[in-house]
Amino acid sequence: MRLVFAGTPEVAVPSLDAIEKSGHELLAVVTRPDAPSGRGRRMVRSHAGAWADERGIEVLTPQRPREPEFLDRLRELAPDCVPVVAYGALVPPAALEIPVHGWVNLHFSLLPAWRGAAPVQHSVWKGDEITGASVFQLEAGLDTGPVFGTLTEAIRPRDTSGDLLERLAVSGADLLVAVLDAIGGGAARAVPQPEDGVTLAPKITVEDAEVRWDEPAFAVDRRVRATTPAPGAWTTFRGERVKLGPVLPVADGPALKPGDLLVEKRRVLVGTATGPVELGEVRAAGKKAMSAVDWARGVRVDGEDSFS
């Protein structure tokens, strides 16, 4: 089939690689506009856009996909289908109607669970043991379209959202191409999503990533892993924000009040509502990430210090 791909972040790249190796023809890539990044706020191309630039493939960057100029160009390209992976903008009906086979979206959950922008983060935060990916027909509703195919993936006990998303991006890319092959061959059949089991996965905010030390240790662990690497778990030390890497609940650890710090020879513990957790990495503002032990020695944590 003749395809126009829509996607933006790094997680979209495995699908682009898989489409490149398939028998489909990639006409163009639709992605979010260049955006400022880093300390210098330099304008940076999206991962999907950079992938296309390297191969001399046309890149379309509408501010909004309802713009007439974008719709006109999409009609000129006349794709048979538009596969989507984390594009990052709502697609209006006027755009959905252009390809003969519509837009098909690779979503990183087993729909109808975790509809929305952050399915992987919410599945880790909730403590799900199994998740997966779904390829479905995009329609006006939020991730409500009929599903062409799914795959399952176990969530490992120490998975961060980044770990899990990396695996799903690779396995999901193969699923996406298999669905495109079936659509092109006339063998695809999309099944409506069940009405039961719907859960929502709104975008994770910086406020969500603030560690609540008055939660049980298992909940602190899940919140930190769910918000790693983005937006990044954080807490406050001596009035300054510090970022935290994954923590490890400690069985039979010493009794500590929520947020209290205990520095030992080879580990740093923090109290929660239940048992303590062992800190992994700590990154103070403007500094590089370091082991919790090195950080504690550097700032000279004493018995009066705590996280808040």
Coordinates of C-alpha atoms in Angstrom, one line a residue:
M1 CA 0.0 0.0 0.0
R2 CA 0.9 3.7 -0.4
L3 CA 1.4 5.0 3.2
V4 CA 1.8 8.3 5.0
F5 CA 3.1 7.7 8.5
A6 CA 2.1 9.9 11.5
G7 CA 4.3 9.9 14.6
T8 CA 6.6 12.1 16.6
P9 CA 8.8 10.7 19.5
E10 CA 11.5 8.1 19.6
V11 CA 8.9 5.3 20.3
A12 CA 7.6 5.8 16.7
V13 CA 11.0 5.0 15.1
P14 CA 10.8 1.1 15.4
S15 CA 7.5 1.3 13.4
L16 CA 9.2 3.4 10.7
D17 CA 12.0 0.9 10.5
A18 CA 9.6 -1.9 10.2
I19 CA 7.6 -0.2 7.4
E20 CA 10.8 0.6 5.6
K21 CA 11.6 -3.1 5.5
S22 CA 8.1 -4.1 4.4
G23 CA 6.6 -4.1 0.9
H24 CA 4.7 -0.9 1.5
E25 CA 5.6 2.5 -0.1
L26 CA 6.2 5.3 2.4
L27 CA 5.2 8.6 0.8
A28 CA 5.7 11.1 3.7
V29 CA 5.9 11.4 7.4
V30 CA 3.5 13.7 9.4
T31 CA 5.0 14.8 12.7
R32 CA 4.7 17.6 15.3
P33 CA 6.5 20.9 14.4
D34 CA 10.1 21.4 15.5
A35 CA 10.3 22.5 19.1
P36 CA 12.8 24.2 21.4
S37 CA 14.9 21.8 23.5
G38 CA 17.8 21.8 26.0
R39 CA 19.4 24.6 27.8
G40 CA 20.0 26.6 24.7
R41 CA 16.3 26.1 23.6
R42 CA 17.5 25.2 20.2
M43 CA 14.8 24.2 17.7
V44 CA 14.9 20.4 17.3
R45 CA 13.3 18.1 14.8
S46 CA 11.2 15.3 16.2
H47 CA 12.6 11.7 16.1
A48 CA 10.2 10.7 13.3
G49 CA 11.0 13.8 11.3
A50 CA 14.7 13.3 11.7
W51 CA 14.3 9.7 10.5
A52 CA 12.5 10.9 7.4
D53 CA 15.0 13.7 6.7
E54 CA 17.9 11.2 6.7
R55 CA 16.1 9.2 4.0
G56 CA 14.9 12.2 1.9
I57 CA 11.3 11.5 2.6
E58 CA 8.9 14.4 2.7
V59 CA 8.0 15.7 6.2
L60 CA 4.7 17.4 7.0
T61 CA 4.6 19.5 10.2
P62 CA 1.1 21.1 10.5
Q63 CA 0.5 23.0 13.7
R64 CA -3.0 21.4 13.5
P65 CA -3.9 18.6 11.1
R66 CA -7.1 20.4 10.3
E67 CA -5.2 23.1 8.4
P68 CA -6.4 23.4 4.8
E69 CA -2.8 23.3 3.4
F70 CA -2.1 20.0 5.2
L71 CA -5.4 18.5 4.1
D72 CA -4.8 19.5 0.5
R73 CA -1.3 18.0 0.5
L74 CA -2.6 14.7 2.0
R75 CA -5.2 14.6 -0.8
E76 CA -2.5 15.1 -3.4
L77 CA -0.4 12.3 -1.9
A78 CA -3.5 10.0 -1.9
P79 CA -2.3 7.4 0.6
D80 CA -4.2 4.1 0.9
C81 CA -3.7 4.2 4.7
V82 CA -2.0 6.3 7.5
P83 CA -0.4 4.3 10.3
V84 CA -0.1 6.3 13.5
V85 CA 2.3 5.9 16.5
A86 CA 2.2 8.6 19.2
Y87 CA 1.5 11.5 16.7
G88 CA 0.5 13.9 19.5
A89 CA -2.4 15.7 18.1
L90 CA -6.1 15.0 17.5
V91 CA -6.9 14.1 13.9
P92 CA -10.1 15.7 12.6
P93 CA -12.7 13.7 10.5
A94 CA -11.7 15.7 7.4
A95 CA -8.3 14.1 7.6
L96 CA -9.5 10.6 8.7
E97 CA -11.7 10.4 5.5
I98 CA -8.9 11.0 3.0
P99 CA -7.1 7.6 2.9
V100 CA -9.1 4.7 1.5
H101 CA -8.4 2.6 4.5
G102 CA -8.4 5.4 7.0
W103 CA -5.8 5.9 9.8
V104 CA -4.8 2.9 12.0
N105 CA -3.2 3.6 15.4
L106 CA -0.7 1.5 17.3
H107 CA -1.7 2.0 21.0
F108 CA 0.4 0.7 23.9
S109 CA -2.3 -1.1 25.9
L110 CA -4.9 -3.8 25.6
L111 CA -7.9 -1.7 24.6
P112 CA -10.4 -0.7 26.1
A113 CA -7.9 -0.5 29.0
W114 CA -5.9 2.7 29.4
R115 CA -7.4 4.8 26.6
G116 CA -5.5 8.1 26.4
A117 CA -2.0 9.7 26.2
A118 CA -0.1 7.7 28.9
P119 CA -1.2 4.0 28.8
V120 CA 2.2 2.6 29.8
Q121 CA 2.7 4.9 32.7
H122 CA -0.7 4.2 34.1
S123 CA -0.3 0.4 33.8
V124 CA 3.0 0.5 35.7
W125 CA 1.5 2.9 38.3
K126 CA -1.6 0.7 38.8
G127 CA 0.5 -2.4 39.3
D128 CA -0.8 -4.4 36.3
E129 CA 1.0 -7.6 35.6
I130 CA 0.1 -7.9 31.9
T131 CA -0.3 -5.2 29.3
G132 CA 0.2 -5.1 25.6
A133 CA -0.4 -3.2 22.4
S134 CA -3.4 -2.8 20.1
V135 CA -3.8 -1.7 16.5
F136 CA -7.1 -0.1 15.9
Q137 CA -9.1 2.1 13.4
L138 CA -8.7 5.7 14.4
E139 CA -12.0 7.6 14.8
A140 CA -13.3 10.8 16.4
G141 CA -13.6 9.2 19.9
L142 CA -10.6 8.8 22.2
D143 CA -9.1 5.5 21.3
T144 CA -12.6 4.0 20.8
G145 CA -12.2 2.5 17.3
P146 CA -12.5 -1.2 16.4
V147 CA -9.4 -3.3 16.9
F148 CA -7.5 -5.2 14.2
G149 CA -5.0 -7.0 16.4
T150 CA -3.3 -7.2 19.8
L151 CA -0.3 -8.6 21.5
T152 CA 0.5 -9.1 25.2
E153 CA 3.5 -8.2 27.2
A154 CA 4.3 -9.1 30.9
I155 CA 5.3 -6.2 33.1
R156 CA 8.4 -7.1 35.0
P157 CA 8.7 -6.3 38.7
R158 CA 11.4 -3.6 38.2
D159 CA 10.2 -2.2 34.9
T160 CA 10.1 1.6 34.5
S161 CA 7.7 3.1 32.0
G162 CA 10.7 3.6 29.7
D163 CA 11.8 -0.1 29.9
L164 CA 8.3 -1.3 29.1
L165 CA 7.6 1.2 26.3
E166 CA 10.9 0.3 24.6
R167 CA 9.8 -3.4 24.4
L168 CA 6.3 -2.5 23.3
A169 CA 7.6 -0.2 20.6
V170 CA 9.6 -3.0 19.0
S171 CA 7.0 -5.8 19.3
G172 CA 4.2 -3.3 18.4
A173 CA 6.0 -2.3 15.2
D174 CA 5.7 -5.9 13.9
L175 CA 2.0 -6.0 14.8
L176 CA 1.4 -2.7 13.0
V177 CA 3.0 -4.0 9.8
A178 CA 1.1 -7.3 10.1
V179 CA -2.1 -5.4 10.2
L180 CA -1.1 -3.2 7.3
D181 CA -0.3 -6.3 5.3
A182 CA -3.7 -7.7 6.1
I183 CA -5.5 -4.5 5.2
G184 CA -3.7 -4.4 1.9
G185 CA -4.5 -8.0 1.2
G186 CA -8.2 -7.6 2.1
A187 CA -8.0 -10.0 5.0
A188 CA -8.2 -7.5 7.9
R189 CA -11.2 -7.5 10.2
A190 CA -11.6 -5.0 13.0
V191 CA -13.6 -6.0 16.0
P192 CA -15.5 -3.4 18.1
Q193 CA -14.1 -2.8 21.6
P194 CA -16.1 -4.3 24.5
E195 CA -18.1 -1.8 26.5
D196 CA -16.8 -3.2 29.8
G197 CA -13.2 -2.7 31.1
V198 CA -12.8 0.9 29.9
T199 CA -10.1 2.8 31.9
L200 CA -8.5 6.1 31.1
A201 CA -4.9 7.1 31.0
P202 CA -4.5 10.9 31.0
K203 CA -1.1 12.6 30.5
I204 CA 1.2 12.2 33.5
T205 CA 2.1 15.7 34.9
V206 CA 5.1 17.0 36.8
E207 CA 2.8 17.2 39.9
D208 CA 2.0 13.5 39.5
A209 CA 5.7 12.7 39.7
E210 CA 6.2 14.3 43.1
V211 CA 6.9 11.4 45.6
R212 CA 4.4 11.2 48.4
W213 CA 6.4 9.7 51.3
D214 CA 3.3 9.1 53.3
E215 CA 2.2 6.4 50.8
P216 CA 3.1 2.8 51.4
A217 CA 6.5 1.6 50.1
F218 CA 4.9 -0.3 47.2
A219 CA 3.0 2.8 46.1
V220 CA 6.2 4.9 46.3
D221 CA 8.0 2.4 44.2
R222 CA 5.3 2.3 41.5
R223 CA 4.9 6.1 41.3
V224 CA 8.7 6.4 40.8
R225 CA 8.9 3.7 38.2
A226 CA 5.8 5.0 36.4
T227 CA 7.2 8.5 36.0
T228 CA 10.7 7.3 34.9
P229 CA 12.2 8.6 32.6
A230 CA 9.5 11.2 32.0
P231 CA 8.5 13.5 33.6
G232 CA 10.9 12.1 36.3
A233 CA 10.1 11.4 39.9
W234 CA 11.2 14.2 42.3
T235 CA 11.1 15.3 45.9
T236 CA 12.3 18.3 48.0
F237 CA 15.5 18.4 50.1
R238 CA 16.4 21.5 52.1
G239 CA 13.9 23.5 50.0
E240 CA 15.4 22.4 46.7
R241 CA 13.9 20.0 44.2
V242 CA 15.9 16.8 43.5
K243 CA 15.1 14.1 41.0
L244 CA 15.1 10.4 41.9
G245 CA 15.8 7.3 40.0
P246 CA 13.9 4.0 40.8
V247 CA 13.8 3.0 44.5
L248 CA 13.7 -0.4 46.0
P249 CA 11.3 -1.4 48.9
V250 CA 13.3 -2.9 51.8
A251 CA 11.8 -5.8 53.6
D252 CA 12.4 -5.8 57.4
G253 CA 14.2 -2.4 57.3
P254 CA 14.5 -0.1 60.2
A255 CA 11.5 2.0 61.3
L256 CA 11.6 5.5 59.8
K257 CA 9.0 8.3 59.7
P258 CA 7.8 9.2 56.2
G259 CA 10.5 11.1 54.4
D260 CA 13.2 10.6 57.0
L261 CA 16.6 9.7 55.7
L262 CA 19.0 7.1 57.1
V263 CA 22.5 7.0 55.5
E264 CA 24.3 3.7 55.9
K265 CA 27.7 2.6 54.6
R266 CA 26.4 1.2 51.3
R267 CA 22.8 2.5 51.0
V268 CA 20.5 5.4 51.8
L269 CA 17.0 4.6 53.1
V270 CA 13.9 6.8 53.2
G271 CA 10.9 6.2 55.4
T272 CA 7.4 5.7 53.9
A273 CA 4.0 4.9 55.5
T274 CA 5.1 1.3 55.8
G275 CA 8.7 0.1 55.4
P276 CA 11.6 2.1 54.0
V277 CA 12.8 2.2 50.4
E278 CA 16.4 2.2 49.3
L279 CA 17.3 5.2 47.0
G280 CA 18.9 4.5 43.7
E281 CA 20.2 7.6 41.9
V282 CA 19.7 11.2 42.9
R283 CA 20.1 14.3 40.7
A284 CA 20.2 17.7 42.2
A285 CA 19.2 20.8 40.1
G286 CA 22.0 21.5 37.6
K287 CA 24.0 18.5 38.6
K288 CA 24.6 15.1 37.1
A289 CA 22.8 12.0 38.5
M290 CA 24.9 10.1 41.1
S291 CA 24.5 7.2 43.4
A292 CA 22.4 8.0 46.5
V293 CA 25.4 7.2 48.7
D294 CA 27.7 9.6 46.9
W295 CA 24.9 12.3 46.9
A296 CA 24.4 11.8 50.7
R297 CA 28.1 12.1 51.4
G298 CA 28.4 15.2 49.2
V299 CA 25.5 17.1 50.9
R300 CA 26.4 15.7 54.3
V301 CA 23.0 14.4 55.3
D302 CA 22.5 14.5 59.0
G303 CA 19.9 13.2 61.5
E304 CA 17.7 16.3 61.0
D305 CA 17.4 16.0 57.3
S306 CA 14.4 14.5 55.5
F307 CA 12.6 14.6 52.1
S308 CA 9.3 16.5 51.9

